[in-house]
mmCIF file of C-alpha atoms in Angstrom:
data_model
loop_
_atom_site.group_PDB
_atom_site.id
_atom_site.type_symbol
_atom_site.label_atom_id
_atom_site.label_comp_id
_atom_site.label_asym_id
_atom_site.label_seq_id
_atom_site.Cartn_x
_atom_site.Cartn_y
_atom_site.Cartn_z
ATOM 1 C CA UNK A 1 40.509 43.507 331.962
ATOM 2 C CA UNK A 2 40.559 45.572 334.812
ATOM 3 C CA UNK A 3 41.457 43.571 338.167
ATOM 4 C CA UNK A 4 38.780 42.875 340.301
ATOM 5 C CA UNK A 5 36.042 44.953 338.641
ATOM 6 C CA UNK A 6 32.842 43.743 339.898
ATOM 7 C CA UNK A 7 29.431 44.505 337.874
ATOM 8 C CA UNK A 8 25.780 43.686 338.801
ATOM 9 C CA UNK A 9 24.777 41.151 335.894
ATOM 10 C CA UNK A 10 20.827 40.325 335.557
ATOM 11 C CA UNK A 11 19.792 37.705 333.534
ATOM 12 C CA UNK A 12 16.533 38.089 332.445
ATOM 13 C CA UNK A 13 14.464 34.836 331.527
ATOM 14 C CA UNK A 14 11.194 35.154 329.716
ATOM 15 C CA UNK A 15 11.377 32.348 327.836
ATOM 16 C CA UNK A 16 10.192 28.452 328.493
ATOM 17 C CA UNK A 17 12.640 25.518 328.862
ATOM 18 C CA UNK A 18 12.932 23.153 325.455
ATOM 19 C CA UNK A 19 10.369 24.795 323.105
ATOM 20 C CA UNK A 20 13.823 27.071 321.906
ATOM 21 C CA UNK A 21 16.797 26.791 323.591
ATOM 22 C CA UNK A 22 17.379 30.175 325.005
ATOM 23 C CA UNK A 23 17.107 28.976 328.776
ATOM 24 C CA UNK A 24 19.708 26.336 328.323
ATOM 25 C CA UNK A 25 22.310 28.722 326.831
ATOM 26 C CA UNK A 26 21.585 31.743 329.047
ATOM 27 C CA UNK A 27 22.179 29.409 332.062
ATOM 28 C CA UNK A 28 25.475 28.500 330.450
ATOM 29 C CA UNK A 29 26.281 32.101 330.165
ATOM 30 C CA UNK A 30 25.030 32.544 334.209
ATOM 31 C CA UNK A 31 27.279 29.885 334.643
ATOM 32 C CA UNK A 32 30.323 31.851 333.336
ATOM 33 C CA UNK A 33 29.663 35.098 334.390
ATOM 34 C CA UNK A 34 29.774 33.788 337.925
ATOM 35 C CA UNK A 35 33.145 32.092 337.343
ATOM 36 C CA UNK A 36 34.225 35.678 336.855
ATOM 37 C CA UNK A 37 33.248 36.713 340.300
ATOM 38 C CA UNK A 38 30.879 38.953 339.123
ATOM 39 C CA UNK A 39 27.499 39.646 341.351
ATOM 40 C CA UNK A 40 24.923 37.618 339.220
ATOM 41 C CA UNK A 41 21.115 37.888 339.765
ATOM 42 C CA UNK A 42 18.785 35.655 338.166
ATOM 43 C CA UNK A 43 15.158 37.004 337.644
ATOM 44 C CA UNK A 44 12.428 34.529 335.943
ATOM 45 C CA UNK A 45 9.056 36.220 334.764
ATOM 46 C CA UNK A 46 6.411 35.617 332.246
ATOM 47 C CA UNK A 47 6.970 32.004 330.691
ATOM 48 C CA UNK A 48 10.476 31.743 331.999
ATOM 49 C CA UNK A 49 9.165 30.893 335.672
ATOM 50 C CA UNK A 50 8.292 27.371 333.499
ATOM 51 C CA UNK A 51 12.011 26.807 333.952
ATOM 52 C CA UNK A 52 11.671 26.050 337.860
ATOM 53 C CA UNK A 53 8.971 24.087 337.463
ATOM 54 C CA UNK A 54 9.444 20.902 339.891
ATOM 55 C CA UNK A 55 9.476 17.265 338.277
ATOM 56 C CA UNK A 56 10.183 17.836 334.571
ATOM 57 C CA UNK A 57 11.197 14.509 332.617
ATOM 58 C CA UNK A 58 12.637 15.142 329.590
ATOM 59 C CA UNK A 59 13.228 10.950 328.650
ATOM 60 C CA UNK A 60 10.436 11.106 326.131
ATOM 61 C CA UNK A 61 11.460 14.253 324.172
ATOM 62 C CA UNK A 62 15.378 12.613 324.306
ATOM 63 C CA UNK A 63 16.904 16.300 325.074
ATOM 64 C CA UNK A 64 18.832 16.715 328.154
ATOM 65 C CA UNK A 65 16.882 18.187 331.113
ATOM 66 C CA UNK A 66 19.010 20.857 332.687
ATOM 67 C CA UNK A 67 16.449 21.550 335.409
ATOM 68 C CA UNK A 68 18.784 20.070 338.133
ATOM 69 C CA UNK A 69 21.468 22.644 336.866
ATOM 70 C CA UNK A 70 19.282 25.111 338.889
ATOM 71 C CA UNK A 71 19.389 23.761 342.036
ATOM 72 C CA UNK A 72 23.480 23.816 341.625
ATOM 73 C CA UNK A 73 23.996 27.093 341.448
ATOM 74 C CA UNK A 74 24.472 27.580 345.276
ATOM 75 C CA UNK A 75 27.525 25.948 344.360
ATOM 76 C CA UNK A 76 28.420 28.723 342.339
ATOM 77 C CA UNK A 77 27.678 31.606 344.584
ATOM 78 C CA UNK A 78 24.596 32.196 342.519
ATOM 79 C CA UNK A 79 21.953 32.894 345.505
ATOM 80 C CA UNK A 80 19.823 35.740 343.837
ATOM 81 C CA UNK A 81 16.978 34.223 342.230
ATOM 82 C CA UNK A 82 14.272 36.173 341.565
ATOM 83 C CA UNK A 83 10.548 35.258 340.500
ATOM 84 C CA UNK A 84 8.389 37.928 339.901
ATOM 85 C CA UNK A 85 4.783 37.351 341.777
ATOM 86 C CA UNK A 86 1.611 37.943 338.892
ATOM 87 C CA UNK A 87 3.624 35.791 336.481
ATOM 88 C CA UNK A 88 4.173 33.331 338.575
ATOM 89 C CA UNK A 89 0.362 33.262 339.703
ATOM 90 C CA UNK A 90 -0.887 33.617 336.023
ATOM 91 C CA UNK A 91 0.682 30.262 335.606
ATOM 92 C CA UNK A 92 -1.020 28.426 338.126
ATOM 93 C CA UNK A 93 2.192 28.168 339.727
ATOM 94 C CA UNK A 94 2.985 28.579 343.449
ATOM 95 C CA UNK A 95 6.517 28.530 345.421
ATOM 96 C CA UNK A 96 6.279 25.113 346.393
ATOM 97 C CA UNK A 97 6.225 23.856 342.729
ATOM 98 C CA UNK A 98 9.251 25.490 342.043
ATOM 99 C CA UNK A 99 12.335 23.356 342.521
ATOM 100 C CA UNK A 100 14.839 25.829 344.186
ATOM 101 C CA UNK A 101 14.348 28.759 347.220
ATOM 102 C CA UNK A 102 13.454 32.004 345.248
ATOM 103 C CA UNK A 103 12.713 35.291 346.415
ATOM 104 C CA UNK A 104 8.884 36.107 345.031
ATOM 105 C CA UNK A 105 8.547 39.801 344.073
ATOM 106 C CA UNK A 106 6.271 42.471 343.441
ATOM 107 C CA UNK A 107 6.410 43.802 339.800
ATOM 108 C CA UNK A 108 7.177 47.564 341.451
ATOM 109 C CA UNK A 109 9.877 45.737 343.203
ATOM 110 C CA UNK A 110 11.376 44.224 340.260
ATOM 111 C CA UNK A 111 11.192 47.264 338.156
ATOM 112 C CA UNK A 112 13.413 49.132 341.131
ATOM 113 C CA UNK A 113 15.567 46.163 341.138
ATOM 114 C CA UNK A 114 16.702 46.109 337.208
ATOM 115 C CA UNK A 115 17.376 49.525 337.576
ATOM 116 C CA UNK A 116 20.203 48.996 339.895
ATOM 117 C CA UNK A 117 21.872 46.637 337.758
ATOM 118 C CA UNK A 118 25.191 47.538 335.353
ATOM 119 C CA UNK A 119 24.352 44.730 332.633
ATOM 120 C CA UNK A 120 21.022 43.131 332.136
ATOM 121 C CA UNK A 121 20.843 40.361 329.763
ATOM 122 C CA UNK A 122 17.221 38.874 328.457
ATOM 123 C CA UNK A 123 15.927 36.093 326.596
ATOM 124 C CA UNK B 1 17.122 52.627 332.210
ATOM 125 C CA UNK B 2 16.468 52.748 328.324
ATOM 126 C CA UNK B 3 14.060 49.733 327.862
ATOM 127 C CA UNK B 4 14.308 48.482 324.218
ATOM 128 C CA UNK B 5 11.602 46.579 322.774
ATOM 129 C CA UNK B 6 11.380 44.984 319.316
ATOM 130 C CA UNK B 7 8.199 42.969 319.046
ATOM 131 C CA UNK B 8 4.735 44.262 317.950
ATOM 132 C CA UNK B 9 2.327 44.401 320.931
ATOM 133 C CA UNK B 10 0.213 41.448 319.036
ATOM 134 C CA UNK B 11 2.603 39.089 318.797
ATOM 135 C CA UNK B 12 4.518 39.530 321.961
ATOM 136 C CA UNK B 13 3.850 40.151 325.598
ATOM 137 C CA UNK B 14 7.459 42.271 325.621
ATOM 138 C CA UNK B 15 5.867 45.300 325.733
ATOM 139 C CA UNK B 16 3.231 44.510 328.221
ATOM 140 C CA UNK B 17 5.641 42.794 330.605
ATOM 141 C CA UNK B 18 8.064 46.152 330.252
ATOM 142 C CA UNK B 19 5.461 48.545 331.028
ATOM 143 C CA UNK B 20 4.209 46.413 333.930
ATOM 144 C CA UNK B 21 7.580 46.477 335.624
ATOM 145 C CA UNK B 22 8.539 49.646 334.704
ATOM 146 C CA UNK B 23 7.968 52.830 336.287
ATOM 147 C CA UNK B 24 10.585 55.506 335.032
ATOM 148 C CA UNK B 25 13.249 56.051 332.464
ATOM 149 C CA UNK B 26 12.506 55.803 328.501
ATOM 150 C CA UNK B 27 11.447 52.819 326.244
ATOM 151 C CA UNK B 28 12.920 52.467 322.469
ATOM 152 C CA UNK B 29 10.252 50.505 320.485
ATOM 153 C CA UNK B 30 12.607 48.986 317.004
ATOM 154 C CA UNK B 31 12.101 46.346 314.482
ATOM 155 C CA UNK B 32 8.344 44.806 314.645
ATOM 156 C CA UNK B 33 7.720 47.269 317.759
ATOM 157 C CA UNK B 34 7.448 50.202 316.111
ATOM 158 C CA UNK B 35 3.909 49.207 315.292
ATOM 159 C CA UNK B 36 3.006 49.583 318.948
ATOM 160 C CA UNK B 37 3.788 53.392 318.593
ATOM 161 C CA UNK B 38 0.936 53.796 315.613
ATOM 162 C CA UNK B 39 -2.315 55.381 316.032
ATOM 163 C CA UNK B 40 -5.541 53.079 315.840
ATOM 164 C CA UNK B 41 -3.033 49.923 317.361
ATOM 165 C CA UNK B 42 -4.794 48.319 320.123
ATOM 166 C CA UNK B 43 -1.499 49.286 322.116
ATOM 167 C CA UNK B 44 -2.108 52.585 321.836
ATOM 168 C CA UNK B 45 -4.248 54.039 324.978
ATOM 169 C CA UNK B 46 -1.818 51.753 327.085
ATOM 170 C CA UNK B 47 1.272 53.335 325.627
ATOM 171 C CA UNK B 48 -0.404 56.475 325.949
ATOM 172 C CA UNK B 49 -0.718 55.695 329.675
ATOM 173 C CA UNK B 50 2.998 54.713 330.025
ATOM 174 C CA UNK B 51 3.860 58.159 328.531
ATOM 175 C CA UNK B 52 2.831 59.903 331.921
ATOM 176 C CA UNK B 53 6.065 58.236 333.630
ATOM 177 C CA UNK B 54 8.106 57.193 330.746
ATOM 178 C CA UNK B 55 9.812 58.659 327.623
ATOM 179 C CA UNK B 56 8.606 57.025 324.282
ATOM 180 C CA UNK B 57 11.017 56.745 321.500
ATOM 181 C CA UNK B 58 10.405 54.732 318.009
ATOM 182 C CA UNK B 59 13.184 53.782 315.493
ATOM 183 C CA UNK B 60 12.306 55.931 312.504
ATOM 184 C CA UNK B 61 14.409 53.778 309.846
ATOM 185 C CA UNK B 62 11.925 50.801 310.933
ATOM 186 C CA UNK B 63 8.528 53.114 310.826
ATOM 187 C CA UNK B 64 9.512 54.162 307.254
ATOM 188 C CA UNK B 65 10.276 50.405 306.257
ATOM 189 C CA UNK B 66 7.025 49.616 307.140
ATOM 190 C CA UNK B 67 5.154 52.100 306.240
ATOM 191 C CA UNK B 68 3.810 53.949 309.313
ATOM 192 C CA UNK B 69 6.105 57.004 309.550
ATOM 193 C CA UNK B 70 2.651 59.288 308.892
ATOM 194 C CA UNK B 71 0.756 57.348 311.797
ATOM 195 C CA UNK B 72 3.048 58.216 314.784
ATOM 196 C CA UNK B 73 1.030 58.989 318.109
ATOM 197 C CA UNK B 74 2.017 62.371 319.385
ATOM 198 C CA UNK B 75 4.340 62.565 322.091
ATOM 199 C CA UNK B 76 6.387 59.339 320.675
ATOM 200 C CA UNK B 77 9.510 60.962 319.384
ATOM 201 C CA UNK B 78 11.473 59.427 316.432
ATOM 202 C CA UNK B 79 14.676 58.772 316.138
ATOM 203 C CA UNK B 80 17.441 57.328 313.667
ATOM 204 C CA UNK B 81 19.989 55.017 314.668
ATOM 205 C CA UNK B 82 22.626 57.796 315.831
ATOM 206 C CA UNK B 83 19.611 58.969 318.157
ATOM 207 C CA UNK B 84 19.278 55.507 319.122
ATOM 208 C CA UNK B 85 23.367 55.099 320.159
ATOM 209 C CA UNK B 86 22.551 58.619 322.227
ATOM 210 C CA UNK B 87 19.667 56.835 324.090
ATOM 211 C CA UNK B 88 22.091 54.268 325.368
ATOM 212 C CA UNK B 89 24.315 56.425 326.049
ATOM 213 C CA UNK B 90 22.492 58.994 327.964
ATOM 214 C CA UNK B 91 21.060 56.477 329.836
ATOM 215 C CA UNK B 92 22.601 54.117 332.944
ATOM 216 C CA UNK B 93 21.811 51.266 331.711
ATOM 217 C CA UNK B 94 19.776 49.070 329.296
ATOM 218 C CA UNK B 95 17.424 46.102 328.449
ATOM 219 C CA UNK B 96 16.405 44.487 325.600
ATOM 220 C CA UNK B 97 12.917 42.673 326.352
ATOM 221 C CA UNK B 98 13.680 39.462 324.032
ATOM 222 C CA UNK C 1 31.861 55.499 325.458
ATOM 223 C CA UNK C 2 32.744 52.011 324.857
ATOM 224 C CA UNK C 3 30.268 49.689 323.764
ATOM 225 C CA UNK C 4 29.811 45.809 323.531
ATOM 226 C CA UNK C 5 27.213 44.063 321.483
ATOM 227 C CA UNK C 6 25.686 40.902 321.371
ATOM 228 C CA UNK C 7 23.864 38.980 318.704
ATOM 229 C CA UNK C 8 21.538 36.106 319.678
ATOM 230 C CA UNK C 9 19.860 35.646 316.237
ATOM 231 C CA UNK C 10 21.195 33.998 312.498
ATOM 232 C CA UNK C 11 21.516 36.628 309.531
ATOM 233 C CA UNK C 12 18.283 36.735 306.901
ATOM 234 C CA UNK C 13 16.118 35.381 309.104
ATOM 235 C CA UNK C 14 15.535 38.279 311.713
ATOM 236 C CA UNK C 15 16.278 41.543 311.790
ATOM 237 C CA UNK C 16 18.762 41.557 314.651
ATOM 238 C CA UNK C 17 21.951 41.084 312.835
ATOM 239 C CA UNK C 18 20.868 44.272 310.648
ATOM 240 C CA UNK C 19 19.514 46.314 313.504
ATOM 241 C CA UNK C 20 23.038 45.459 315.312
ATOM 242 C CA UNK C 21 25.313 46.445 312.529
ATOM 243 C CA UNK C 22 23.435 49.697 312.023
ATOM 244 C CA UNK C 23 23.858 50.714 315.784
ATOM 245 C CA UNK C 24 27.552 50.096 315.355
ATOM 246 C CA UNK C 25 27.895 51.688 312.290
ATOM 247 C CA UNK C 26 26.182 55.051 313.994
ATOM 248 C CA UNK C 27 28.376 54.316 317.483
ATOM 249 C CA UNK C 28 31.302 54.404 315.318
ATOM 250 C CA UNK C 29 30.448 57.270 313.698
ATOM 251 C CA UNK C 30 29.969 59.295 316.573
ATOM 252 C CA UNK C 31 33.732 58.748 317.802
ATOM 253 C CA UNK C 32 32.269 55.972 319.994
ATOM 254 C CA UNK C 33 34.197 52.501 320.241
ATOM 255 C CA UNK C 34 32.812 48.881 319.992
ATOM 256 C CA UNK C 35 34.736 46.773 322.415
ATOM 257 C CA UNK C 36 33.243 43.259 321.018
ATOM 258 C CA UNK C 37 30.461 42.081 318.979
ATOM 259 C CA UNK C 38 29.562 38.625 320.450
ATOM 260 C CA UNK C 39 27.777 36.055 318.403
ATOM 261 C CA UNK C 40 25.502 34.059 320.398
ATOM 262 C CA UNK C 41 22.571 31.458 320.100
ATOM 263 C CA UNK C 42 21.636 31.284 316.214
ATOM 264 C CA UNK C 43 23.635 34.428 316.266
ATOM 265 C CA UNK C 44 26.770 32.445 315.446
ATOM 266 C CA UNK C 45 25.582 31.755 312.227
ATOM 267 C CA UNK C 46 26.302 35.160 311.262
ATOM 268 C CA UNK C 47 29.799 33.937 310.717
ATOM 269 C CA UNK C 48 29.482 31.173 308.307
ATOM 270 C CA UNK C 49 31.994 31.729 305.549
ATOM 271 C CA UNK C 50 29.092 29.362 303.426
ATOM 272 C CA UNK C 51 26.720 32.282 303.101
ATOM 273 C CA UNK C 52 25.322 33.290 299.807
ATOM 274 C CA UNK C 53 22.762 35.536 299.385
ATOM 275 C CA UNK C 54 21.312 36.324 296.004
ATOM 276 C CA UNK C 55 23.381 39.644 294.289
ATOM 277 C CA UNK C 56 20.629 42.153 294.843
ATOM 278 C CA UNK C 57 20.450 41.232 298.684
ATOM 279 C CA UNK C 58 22.936 42.649 301.171
ATOM 280 C CA UNK C 59 25.362 40.396 302.502
ATOM 281 C CA UNK C 60 25.622 40.355 305.763
ATOM 282 C CA UNK C 61 28.381 38.093 306.890
ATOM 283 C CA UNK C 62 30.774 39.782 304.357
ATOM 284 C CA UNK C 63 29.290 43.248 306.045
ATOM 285 C CA UNK C 64 30.353 42.346 309.356
ATOM 286 C CA UNK C 65 34.218 41.281 308.378
ATOM 287 C CA UNK C 66 34.268 44.483 306.651
ATOM 288 C CA UNK C 67 33.429 46.889 309.477
ATOM 289 C CA UNK C 68 35.646 44.526 311.619
ATOM 290 C CA UNK C 69 38.880 45.099 309.414
ATOM 291 C CA UNK C 70 37.939 49.047 309.031
ATOM 292 C CA UNK C 71 37.419 49.603 313.037
ATOM 293 C CA UNK C 72 38.852 46.945 314.527
ATOM 294 C CA UNK C 73 35.839 45.983 315.939
ATOM 295 C CA UNK C 74 36.674 41.827 317.639
ATOM 296 C CA UNK C 75 33.860 39.717 316.267
ATOM 297 C CA UNK C 76 33.554 36.726 318.620
ATOM 298 C CA UNK C 77 31.239 33.286 317.995
ATOM 299 C CA UNK C 78 30.553 31.517 320.538
ATOM 300 C CA UNK C 79 32.325 28.254 320.751
ATOM 301 C CA UNK C 80 30.181 25.727 322.170
ATOM 302 C CA UNK C 81 26.423 27.670 320.515
ATOM 303 C CA UNK C 82 29.212 27.654 317.418
ATOM 304 C CA UNK C 83 29.809 23.981 317.458
ATOM 305 C CA UNK C 84 26.106 22.628 318.379
ATOM 306 C CA UNK C 85 25.184 24.510 314.829
ATOM 307 C CA UNK C 86 28.303 23.438 312.486
ATOM 308 C CA UNK C 87 30.449 26.916 312.926
ATOM 309 C CA UNK C 88 33.710 25.846 312.712
ATOM 310 C CA UNK C 89 37.499 27.732 312.013
ATOM 311 C CA UNK C 90 36.903 25.551 308.579
ATOM 312 C CA UNK C 91 33.847 27.763 307.920
ATOM 313 C CA UNK C 92 34.339 30.945 309.699
ATOM 314 C CA UNK C 93 33.835 34.009 307.658
ATOM 315 C CA UNK C 94 36.686 36.675 307.539
ATOM 316 C CA UNK C 95 37.158 38.698 310.466
ATOM 317 C CA UNK C 96 35.551 36.530 313.229
ATOM 318 C CA UNK C 97 37.093 34.409 315.906
ATOM 319 C CA UNK C 98 35.790 31.328 317.731
ATOM 320 C CA UNK C 99 36.333 31.881 321.329
ATOM 321 C CA UNK C 100 34.452 30.884 324.982
ATOM 322 C CA UNK C 101 31.576 32.670 326.920
ATOM 323 C CA UNK C 102 34.059 34.395 329.117
ATOM 324 C CA UNK C 103 34.366 37.164 326.126
ATOM 325 C CA UNK C 104 31.317 37.932 326.696
ATOM 326 C CA UNK C 105 30.993 38.513 330.211
ATOM 327 C CA UNK C 106 34.626 39.823 330.098
ATOM 328 C CA UNK C 107 33.193 42.615 327.110
ATOM 329 C CA UNK C 108 30.017 43.330 329.815
ATOM 330 C CA UNK C 109 32.453 43.785 332.371
ATOM 331 C CA UNK C 110 34.881 46.475 330.497
ATOM 332 C CA UNK C 111 32.291 48.214 328.318
ATOM 333 C CA UNK C 112 30.271 51.253 329.630
ATOM 334 C CA UNK C 113 26.915 49.771 327.903
ATOM 335 C CA UNK C 114 26.045 46.139 326.347
ATOM 336 C CA UNK C 115 23.673 46.152 323.870
ATOM 337 C CA UNK C 116 21.359 42.878 323.008
ATOM 338 C CA UNK C 117 19.715 42.507 319.738
ATOM 339 C CA UNK C 118 17.905 38.881 319.230
ATOM 340 C CA UNK C 119 14.253 37.833 318.573
#
C-alpha cells in the first residue's frame, strides 16, 4: 500500500436497521476505514435515516442494539455525518429525533458532495 | 460520476433517489433496472427528463435476457460488459445505488 | 487501470455475483487489472466449497476460482461475515482466502475504481 495515501470514502446508508444486516455490517466497514486514517463521510438518506432514530430498544427482537456505535464515531475521528433533508422529512423525523449531531443537507448539495468522493460505498 | 442502478423502478426507489440528488454525469442501468429504459414503463417520463442533464446507458445483455431489447427508449445507449468497464474507467468515480 | 470489486450477495439468489464476474472478465480482456475481489455480507457464500449446482447450470464458485487462477486475481472473503454464515477454511473453495475487512479498505485505497455489486 502506498504510504500515507488518503482517499475520500463515503458510505451511503439507504436501508433501515434490523430488517436486514446491511446497516450493521456497513458500520463495521466504516470503523475499519477510519482505522486506515482515511477521510470518511457518512450519508444517511432514504430509509437509512432510520438508523439514527433515538430510543432504539432491541431486547424484544433478541438482536444487538448497535445504535450507540453512531455516538462513538466521534472517538474514531468520524465527524462528517450528513442527512438528506427530504428523506428525513418524508419519514416524519426532525433533527431532534436523531441520536447524533448531523449536518442536514439539501438533495442538490448531497449530489455535489458525492461527486467529490474517491470511493463511494452504498448499502 | 457514474451511477449504477440495478433494480426495477417499480420494486425499489434507487433510480428515484439517484435522479433526485444527481445533476450531472451518467446513469447505467443493469440487471432489473433495465426495465426503466423501456418504452411504456411508468419510469419513462422521469428518465426522459433526466436525459436532459445526464447520459443514460443500459446493459444490453440484461435487456436481451429479459426480452426487452426492442423496447429501448430512444436516446438511451445500450452497452455490453466491455462498455460497462469503459464507463467506469471514463468517469472519475462511481456509485452503485444498492 | 486497477479495479477493485465488492460483492455483497451470495450466488444464485441474486444476479450480483454473475454481473461482477462478467465485469471482471471484460475488464481483464481489455487489459485492466483486477486488484482484488472482496466478498462481504451474504457475498461470502460465493466461496463455499460445498456448493453443488445442477449439471446444466453455471458453477459460480468454481468459475471465480478459475478466474483467480488464470489471472492472479485476489479473492478475499471477509472473516467476520464468513464466520457469521458458516464459511471457514474447512469449507473454503479453491482460489479464495479469508481475511479482514481491512483488505476491502486497502483495495479501495490502492485501486483506481471500486465497483460494488449487490442487491
